[in-house]
Amino acid sequence: MSIGQETLQPQKGAKPSRGILARLGRDRKGTASIEFAMLALPFFLVIFASIETFVAFYGDQLLANATETMARKIRTGEITFKRGKPATDMDEAKFRQAFCDEIAVLMKCSATEATLASKLYIDVRSVTDLTQFPVFIPRTGVSSSSDLNTADLKFAPGGPGSFNVMRAYYRWSVITDVVRPFVTNLRPAGASMPKDYLMVSTTTFRTESE
């Protein structure tokens, strides 16, 4: 080494600045927590929406099965209406309670549902010929999401050999906000957006002759 020249040696313990930047790039402490916080909410919303959609469609099938079961009982004479047969005659309240029992595994009726409809609506009537079967959902307005018009619903099945139509409606409350605009189809009066999914089941039949 020549006189007057100095050799620069790095101080003990010091590291090049490039090493510091590299370490900063590799330091991922807290990153996983931040990523989880960003992804957890939409992930769980999708999960809950999928579960609620599945349960709703299962309830739809349950309503259809109950409608077929109760209609079959009317068709075969197991349930009659104003026939003077105490063993089989049912009024509307008893019929509604029997229907509630059919769907109780998933859809609970309130204590007053049999006499005061709030979720379940049933329309059973006889018609003189096949052209009189109703083909539209009765609504209070012209919109496809208008509230259900329950004024004309009744329980009046016909006697032996009569043509009958049975319609069952159930208000299914949608809980998950993310699917509510896409699943709901019922907007009660004064509501800003639909909040219920209206389940509908219809069947037609001819009662057996005595």
PDB file of C-alpha atoms in Angstrom:
ATOM      1  CA  MET A   1       0.000   0.000   0.000  1.00  0.00           C
ATOM      2  CA  SER A   2       1.402   3.378  -0.980  1.00  0.00           C
ATOM      3  CA  ILE A   3       2.063   6.069   1.532  1.00  0.00           C
ATOM      4  CA  GLY A   4      -0.800   8.565   1.705  1.00  0.00           C
ATOM      5  CA  GLN A   5      -3.392   6.169   0.425  1.00  0.00           C
ATOM      6  CA  GLU A   6      -6.100   4.997   2.740  1.00  0.00           C
ATOM      7  CA  THR A   7      -8.047   1.846   2.371  1.00  0.00           C
ATOM      8  CA  LEU A   8     -11.699   2.290   3.258  1.00  0.00           C
ATOM      9  CA  GLN A   9     -12.925  -0.632   5.255  1.00  0.00           C
ATOM     10  CA  PRO A  10     -16.573  -1.004   6.222  1.00  0.00           C
ATOM     11  CA  GLN A  11     -17.170  -0.492   9.868  1.00  0.00           C
ATOM     12  CA  LYS A  12     -17.732  -3.590  11.847  1.00  0.00           C
ATOM     13  CA  GLY A  13     -21.420  -4.497  11.979  1.00  0.00           C
ATOM     14  CA  ALA A  14     -22.388  -2.190   9.123  1.00  0.00           C
ATOM     15  CA  LYS A  15     -24.141  -3.592   6.065  1.00  0.00           C
ATOM     16  CA  PRO A  16     -24.627  -2.097   2.617  1.00  0.00           C
ATOM     17  CA  SER A  17     -27.797  -0.099   2.072  1.00  0.00           C
ATOM     18  CA  ARG A  18     -28.794  -2.581  -0.610  1.00  0.00           C
ATOM     19  CA  GLY A  19     -29.080  -5.255   2.072  1.00  0.00           C
ATOM     20  CA  ILE A  20     -31.403  -3.054   4.090  1.00  0.00           C
ATOM     21  CA  LEU A  21     -33.761  -2.581   1.133  1.00  0.00           C
ATOM     22  CA  ALA A  22     -33.708  -6.294   0.444  1.00  0.00           C
ATOM     23  CA  ARG A  23     -34.661  -7.039   4.016  1.00  0.00           C
ATOM     24  CA  LEU A  24     -37.476  -4.505   3.844  1.00  0.00           C
ATOM     25  CA  GLY A  25     -38.768  -6.208   0.721  1.00  0.00           C
ATOM     26  CA  ARG A  26     -38.739  -9.575   2.444  1.00  0.00           C
ATOM     27  CA  ASP A  27     -40.315  -8.332   5.655  1.00  0.00           C
ATOM     28  CA  ARG A  28     -43.939  -9.472   5.401  1.00  0.00           C
ATOM     29  CA  LYS A  29     -44.884  -9.164   9.056  1.00  0.00           C
ATOM     30  CA  GLY A  30     -48.593  -8.232   9.218  1.00  0.00           C
ATOM     31  CA  THR A  31     -49.162  -8.721   5.495  1.00  0.00           C
ATOM     32  CA  ALA A  32     -51.134 -11.926   5.997  1.00  0.00           C
ATOM     33  CA  SER A  33     -53.376 -10.209   8.531  1.00  0.00           C
ATOM     34  CA  ILE A  34     -54.051  -7.333   6.162  1.00  0.00           C
ATOM     35  CA  GLU A  35     -54.784  -9.675   3.270  1.00  0.00           C
ATOM     36  CA  PHE A  36     -57.121 -11.742   5.451  1.00  0.00           C
ATOM     37  CA  ALA A  37     -58.949  -8.612   6.573  1.00  0.00           C
ATOM     38  CA  MET A  38     -59.418  -7.577   2.938  1.00  0.00           C
ATOM     39  CA  LEU A  39     -60.620 -10.976   1.738  1.00  0.00           C
ATOM     40  CA  ALA A  40     -62.504 -12.327   4.752  1.00  0.00           C
ATOM     41  CA  LEU A  41     -65.620 -10.164   4.395  1.00  0.00           C
ATOM     42  CA  PRO A  42     -66.366 -10.908   0.716  1.00  0.00           C
ATOM     43  CA  PHE A  43     -65.414 -14.556   1.233  1.00  0.00           C
ATOM     44  CA  PHE A  44     -67.835 -15.070   4.108  1.00  0.00           C
ATOM     45  CA  LEU A  45     -70.538 -13.092   2.290  1.00  0.00           C
ATOM     46  CA  VAL A  46     -70.273 -15.512  -0.624  1.00  0.00           C
ATOM     47  CA  ILE A  47     -70.368 -18.485   1.759  1.00  0.00           C
ATOM     48  CA  PHE A  48     -73.416 -17.197   3.649  1.00  0.00           C
ATOM     49  CA  ALA A  49     -75.161 -16.242   0.401  1.00  0.00           C
ATOM     50  CA  SER A  50     -74.599 -19.726  -1.007  1.00  0.00           C
ATOM     51  CA  ILE A  51     -75.923 -21.363   2.157  1.00  0.00           C
ATOM     52  CA  GLU A  52     -78.990 -19.121   2.282  1.00  0.00           C
ATOM     53  CA  THR A  53     -79.746 -19.706  -1.398  1.00  0.00           C
ATOM     54  CA  PHE A  54     -79.496 -23.467  -0.888  1.00  0.00           C
ATOM     55  CA  VAL A  55     -81.788 -23.383   2.153  1.00  0.00           C
ATOM     56  CA  ALA A  56     -84.319 -21.190   0.324  1.00  0.00           C
ATOM     57  CA  PHE A  57     -84.550 -23.551  -2.631  1.00  0.00           C
ATOM     58  CA  TYR A  58     -84.846 -26.497  -0.249  1.00  0.00           C
ATOM     59  CA  GLY A  59     -87.754 -24.682   1.385  1.00  0.00           C
ATOM     60  CA  ASP A  60     -89.276 -24.159  -2.057  1.00  0.00           C
ATOM     61  CA  GLN A  61     -89.197 -27.902  -2.651  1.00  0.00           C
ATOM     62  CA  LEU A  62     -90.616 -28.565   0.808  1.00  0.00           C
ATOM     63  CA  LEU A  63     -93.549 -26.256   0.054  1.00  0.00           C
ATOM     64  CA  ALA A  64     -94.190 -28.076  -3.229  1.00  0.00           C
ATOM     65  CA  ASN A  65     -94.178 -31.457  -1.492  1.00  0.00           C
ATOM     66  CA  ALA A  66     -96.579 -30.219   1.182  1.00  0.00           C
ATOM     67  CA  THR A  67     -98.916 -28.856  -1.487  1.00  0.00           C
ATOM     68  CA  GLU A  68     -98.973 -32.190  -3.297  1.00  0.00           C
ATOM     69  CA  THR A  69     -99.542 -34.079  -0.036  1.00  0.00           C
ATOM     70  CA  MET A  70    -102.458 -31.925   1.100  1.00  0.00           C
ATOM     71  CA  ALA A  71    -104.006 -31.909  -2.380  1.00  0.00           C
ATOM     72  CA  ARG A  72    -103.825 -35.698  -2.503  1.00  0.00           C
ATOM     73  CA  LYS A  73    -105.677 -35.916   0.804  1.00  0.00           C
ATOM     74  CA  ILE A  74    -108.470 -33.764  -0.617  1.00  0.00           C
ATOM     75  CA  ARG A  75    -108.512 -35.758  -3.854  1.00  0.00           C
ATOM     76  CA  THR A  76    -108.855 -39.105  -2.075  1.00  0.00           C
ATOM     77  CA  GLY A  77    -111.429 -37.876   0.449  1.00  0.00           C
ATOM     78  CA  GLU A  78    -109.104 -38.077   3.436  1.00  0.00           C
ATOM     79  CA  ILE A  79    -109.871 -34.382   3.900  1.00  0.00           C
ATOM     80  CA  THR A  80    -113.377 -33.099   3.151  1.00  0.00           C
ATOM     81  CA  PHE A  81    -115.095 -29.733   3.448  1.00  0.00           C
ATOM     82  CA  LYS A  82    -118.630 -29.206   4.758  1.00  0.00           C
ATOM     83  CA  ARG A  83    -119.675 -32.759   3.944  1.00  0.00           C
ATOM     84  CA  GLY A  84    -121.136 -33.568   7.339  1.00  0.00           C
ATOM     85  CA  LYS A  85    -118.324 -36.021   8.088  1.00  0.00           C
ATOM     86  CA  PRO A  86    -116.771 -35.221  11.476  1.00  0.00           C
ATOM     87  CA  ALA A  87    -113.923 -37.678  10.909  1.00  0.00           C
ATOM     88  CA  THR A  88    -112.667 -35.980   7.738  1.00  0.00           C
ATOM     89  CA  ASP A  89    -114.248 -32.513   7.578  1.00  0.00           C
ATOM     90  CA  MET A  90    -111.793 -29.642   7.998  1.00  0.00           C
ATOM     91  CA  ASP A  91    -112.353 -25.919   8.078  1.00  0.00           C
ATOM     92  CA  GLU A  92    -109.726 -23.467   6.856  1.00  0.00           C
ATOM     93  CA  ALA A  93    -107.966 -23.140  10.227  1.00  0.00           C
ATOM     94  CA  LYS A  94    -107.561 -26.906  10.641  1.00  0.00           C
ATOM     95  CA  PHE A  95    -106.357 -27.264   7.060  1.00  0.00           C
ATOM     96  CA  ARG A  96    -103.791 -24.504   7.523  1.00  0.00           C
ATOM     97  CA  GLN A  97    -102.545 -26.132  10.719  1.00  0.00           C
ATOM     98  CA  ALA A  98    -102.193 -29.465   8.934  1.00  0.00           C
ATOM     99  CA  PHE A  99    -100.248 -27.730   6.164  1.00  0.00           C
ATOM    100  CA  CYS A 100     -97.984 -26.073   8.750  1.00  0.00           C
ATOM    101  CA  ASP A 101     -97.246 -29.498  10.198  1.00  0.00           C
ATOM    102  CA  GLU A 102     -96.076 -30.650   6.752  1.00  0.00           C
ATOM    103  CA  ILE A 103     -93.474 -27.869   6.455  1.00  0.00           C
ATOM    104  CA  ALA A 104     -92.498 -27.655  10.127  1.00  0.00           C
ATOM    105  CA  VAL A 105     -89.089 -29.247   9.530  1.00  0.00           C
ATOM    106  CA  LEU A 106     -87.831 -25.973   8.037  1.00  0.00           C
ATOM    107  CA  MET A 107     -90.567 -23.344   7.971  1.00  0.00           C
ATOM    108  CA  LYS A 108     -92.116 -22.634  11.325  1.00  0.00           C
ATOM    109  CA  CYS A 109     -95.623 -21.243  11.552  1.00  0.00           C
ATOM    110  CA  SER A 110     -96.423 -18.806  14.316  1.00  0.00           C
ATOM    111  CA  ALA A 111     -98.866 -19.689  17.071  1.00  0.00           C
ATOM    112  CA  THR A 112    -101.569 -17.674  15.295  1.00  0.00           C
ATOM    113  CA  GLU A 113    -100.699 -18.685  11.716  1.00  0.00           C
ATOM    114  CA  ALA A 114    -103.610 -21.107  11.460  1.00  0.00           C
ATOM    115  CA  THR A 115    -106.172 -18.351  11.987  1.00  0.00           C
ATOM    116  CA  LEU A 116    -104.221 -15.216  10.997  1.00  0.00           C
ATOM    117  CA  ALA A 117    -101.969 -15.589   7.954  1.00  0.00           C
ATOM    118  CA  SER A 118     -98.657 -13.760   8.090  1.00  0.00           C
ATOM    119  CA  LYS A 119     -96.249 -16.064   6.237  1.00  0.00           C
ATOM    120  CA  LEU A 120     -98.319 -18.868   4.745  1.00  0.00           C
ATOM    121  CA  TYR A 121    -101.198 -18.182   2.352  1.00  0.00           C
ATOM    122  CA  ILE A 122    -103.361 -20.938   0.885  1.00  0.00           C
ATOM    123  CA  ASP A 123    -106.002 -20.818  -1.820  1.00  0.00           C
ATOM    124  CA  VAL A 124    -108.112 -23.934  -2.471  1.00  0.00           C
ATOM    125  CA  ARG A 125    -111.141 -23.738  -4.722  1.00  0.00           C
ATOM    126  CA  SER A 126    -113.222 -25.765  -7.132  1.00  0.00           C
ATOM    127  CA  VAL A 127    -113.792 -24.766 -10.757  1.00  0.00           C
ATOM    128  CA  THR A 128    -116.421 -25.870 -13.225  1.00  0.00           C
ATOM    129  CA  ASP A 129    -113.994 -26.602 -16.057  1.00  0.00           C
ATOM    130  CA  LEU A 130    -110.283 -26.588 -16.873  1.00  0.00           C
ATOM    131  CA  THR A 131    -110.379 -23.125 -18.468  1.00  0.00           C
ATOM    132  CA  GLN A 132    -111.038 -21.492 -15.094  1.00  0.00           C
ATOM    133  CA  PHE A 133    -107.735 -22.481 -13.525  1.00  0.00           C
ATOM    134  CA  PRO A 134    -105.874 -19.304 -12.450  1.00  0.00           C
ATOM    135  CA  VAL A 135    -102.557 -18.839 -14.224  1.00  0.00           C
ATOM    136  CA  PHE A 136    -101.220 -15.670 -12.570  1.00  0.00           C
ATOM    137  CA  ILE A 137    -100.031 -14.813  -9.075  1.00  0.00           C
ATOM    138  CA  PRO A 138    -102.554 -12.383  -7.538  1.00  0.00           C
ATOM    139  CA  ARG A 139    -100.735  -9.135  -6.797  1.00  0.00           C
ATOM    140  CA  THR A 140    -101.776  -5.730  -5.519  1.00  0.00           C
ATOM    141  CA  GLY A 141    -100.131  -3.952  -8.473  1.00  0.00           C
ATOM    142  CA  VAL A 142     -98.901  -4.500 -12.001  1.00  0.00           C
ATOM    143  CA  SER A 143     -95.236  -4.818 -11.038  1.00  0.00           C
ATOM    144  CA  SER A 144     -93.710  -8.285 -10.876  1.00  0.00           C
ATOM    145  CA  SER A 145     -92.540  -7.477  -7.338  1.00  0.00           C
ATOM    146  CA  SER A 146     -95.843  -6.069  -6.068  1.00  0.00           C
ATOM    147  CA  ASP A 147     -97.169  -7.426  -2.804  1.00  0.00           C
ATOM    148  CA  LEU A 148     -99.348 -10.527  -2.774  1.00  0.00           C
ATOM    149  CA  ASN A 149    -103.067  -9.797  -3.017  1.00  0.00           C
ATOM    150  CA  THR A 150    -104.679 -12.030  -0.425  1.00  0.00           C
ATOM    151  CA  ALA A 151    -108.192 -10.584  -0.607  1.00  0.00           C
ATOM    152  CA  ASP A 152    -109.565 -13.247  -2.951  1.00  0.00           C
ATOM    153  CA  LEU A 153    -107.843 -16.274  -1.430  1.00  0.00           C
ATOM    154  CA  LYS A 154    -110.238 -18.802   0.047  1.00  0.00           C
ATOM    155  CA  PHE A 155    -110.655 -22.374   1.211  1.00  0.00           C
ATOM    156  CA  ALA A 156    -113.527 -23.978  -0.661  1.00  0.00           C
ATOM    157  CA  PRO A 157    -112.633 -27.365  -2.167  1.00  0.00           C
ATOM    158  CA  GLY A 158    -115.342 -29.117  -4.145  1.00  0.00           C
ATOM    159  CA  GLY A 159    -117.084 -32.394  -3.563  1.00  0.00           C
ATOM    160  CA  PRO A 160    -116.630 -35.775  -5.271  1.00  0.00           C
ATOM    161  CA  GLY A 161    -115.736 -35.592  -8.965  1.00  0.00           C
ATOM    162  CA  SER A 162    -114.992 -31.850  -8.914  1.00  0.00           C
ATOM    163  CA  PHE A 163    -112.055 -30.035 -10.476  1.00  0.00           C
ATOM    164  CA  ASN A 164    -109.921 -28.177  -7.951  1.00  0.00           C
ATOM    165  CA  VAL A 165    -106.878 -25.951  -7.850  1.00  0.00           C
ATOM    166  CA  MET A 166    -104.678 -25.474  -4.815  1.00  0.00           C
ATOM    167  CA  ARG A 167    -102.130 -22.694  -4.511  1.00  0.00           C
ATOM    168  CA  ALA A 168     -99.754 -22.181  -1.598  1.00  0.00           C
ATOM    169  CA  TYR A 169     -97.634 -19.075  -1.007  1.00  0.00           C
ATOM    170  CA  TYR A 170     -94.964 -18.567   1.622  1.00  0.00           C
ATOM    171  CA  ARG A 171     -93.051 -15.385   2.484  1.00  0.00           C
ATOM    172  CA  TRP A 172     -89.418 -16.369   2.954  1.00  0.00           C
ATOM    173  CA  SER A 173     -87.357 -13.615   4.574  1.00  0.00           C
ATOM    174  CA  VAL A 174     -83.931 -13.152   2.975  1.00  0.00           C
ATOM    175  CA  ILE A 175     -81.238 -12.290   5.522  1.00  0.00           C
ATOM    176  CA  THR A 176     -78.035 -11.876   3.511  1.00  0.00           C
ATOM    177  CA  ASP A 177     -77.914  -8.415   1.923  1.00  0.00           C
ATOM    178  CA  VAL A 178     -75.684  -9.474  -0.954  1.00  0.00           C
ATOM    179  CA  VAL A 179     -78.296 -11.849  -2.415  1.00  0.00           C
ATOM    180  CA  ARG A 180     -81.432  -9.939  -1.452  1.00  0.00           C
ATOM    181  CA  PRO A 181     -81.666  -7.869  -4.684  1.00  0.00           C
ATOM    182  CA  PHE A 182     -81.245 -11.007  -6.808  1.00  0.00           C
ATOM    183  CA  VAL A 183     -83.463 -13.487  -4.949  1.00  0.00           C
ATOM    184  CA  THR A 184     -86.338 -11.452  -3.526  1.00  0.00           C
ATOM    185  CA  ASN A 185     -89.455 -10.970  -5.620  1.00  0.00           C
ATOM    186  CA  LEU A 186     -91.886  -9.370  -3.188  1.00  0.00           C
ATOM    187  CA  ARG A 187     -91.970  -5.695  -2.265  1.00  0.00           C
ATOM    188  CA  PRO A 188     -94.443  -4.912   0.522  1.00  0.00           C
ATOM    189  CA  ALA A 189     -96.218  -1.563   0.314  1.00  0.00           C
ATOM    190  CA  GLY A 190     -93.923   1.275   1.391  1.00  0.00           C
ATOM    191  CA  ALA A 191     -90.708  -0.767   1.205  1.00  0.00           C
ATOM    192  CA  SER A 192     -87.811   0.676  -0.796  1.00  0.00           C
ATOM    193  CA  MET A 193     -86.664  -2.703  -2.079  1.00  0.00           C
ATOM    194  CA  PRO A 194     -87.882  -6.311  -2.034  1.00  0.00           C
ATOM    195  CA  LYS A 195     -87.076  -8.138   1.184  1.00  0.00           C
ATOM    196  CA  ASP A 196     -88.971 -11.426   0.869  1.00  0.00           C
ATOM    197  CA  TYR A 197     -88.730 -14.342  -1.517  1.00  0.00           C
ATOM    198  CA  LEU A 198     -92.250 -15.432  -2.418  1.00  0.00           C
ATOM    199  CA  MET A 199     -92.412 -19.202  -2.711  1.00  0.00           C
ATOM    200  CA  VAL A 200     -95.250 -20.452  -4.886  1.00  0.00           C
ATOM    201  CA  SER A 201     -96.615 -23.946  -5.386  1.00  0.00           C
ATOM    202  CA  THR A 202     -99.652 -24.854  -7.493  1.00  0.00           C
ATOM    203  CA  THR A 203    -101.382 -28.131  -8.233  1.00  0.00           C
ATOM    204  CA  THR A 204    -104.631 -29.096  -9.917  1.00  0.00           C
ATOM    205  CA  PHE A 205    -106.629 -32.251  -9.374  1.00  0.00           C
ATOM    206  CA  ARG A 206    -110.015 -33.898  -9.641  1.00  0.00           C
ATOM    207  CA  THR A 207    -111.486 -35.437  -6.540  1.00  0.00           C
ATOM    208  CA  GLU A 208    -112.432 -39.081  -6.640  1.00  0.00           C
ATOM    209  CA  SER A 209    -116.060 -40.022  -7.091  1.00  0.00           C
ATOM    210  CA  GLU A 210    -117.851 -41.791  -4.288  1.00  0.00           C
TER     211      GLU A 210
END
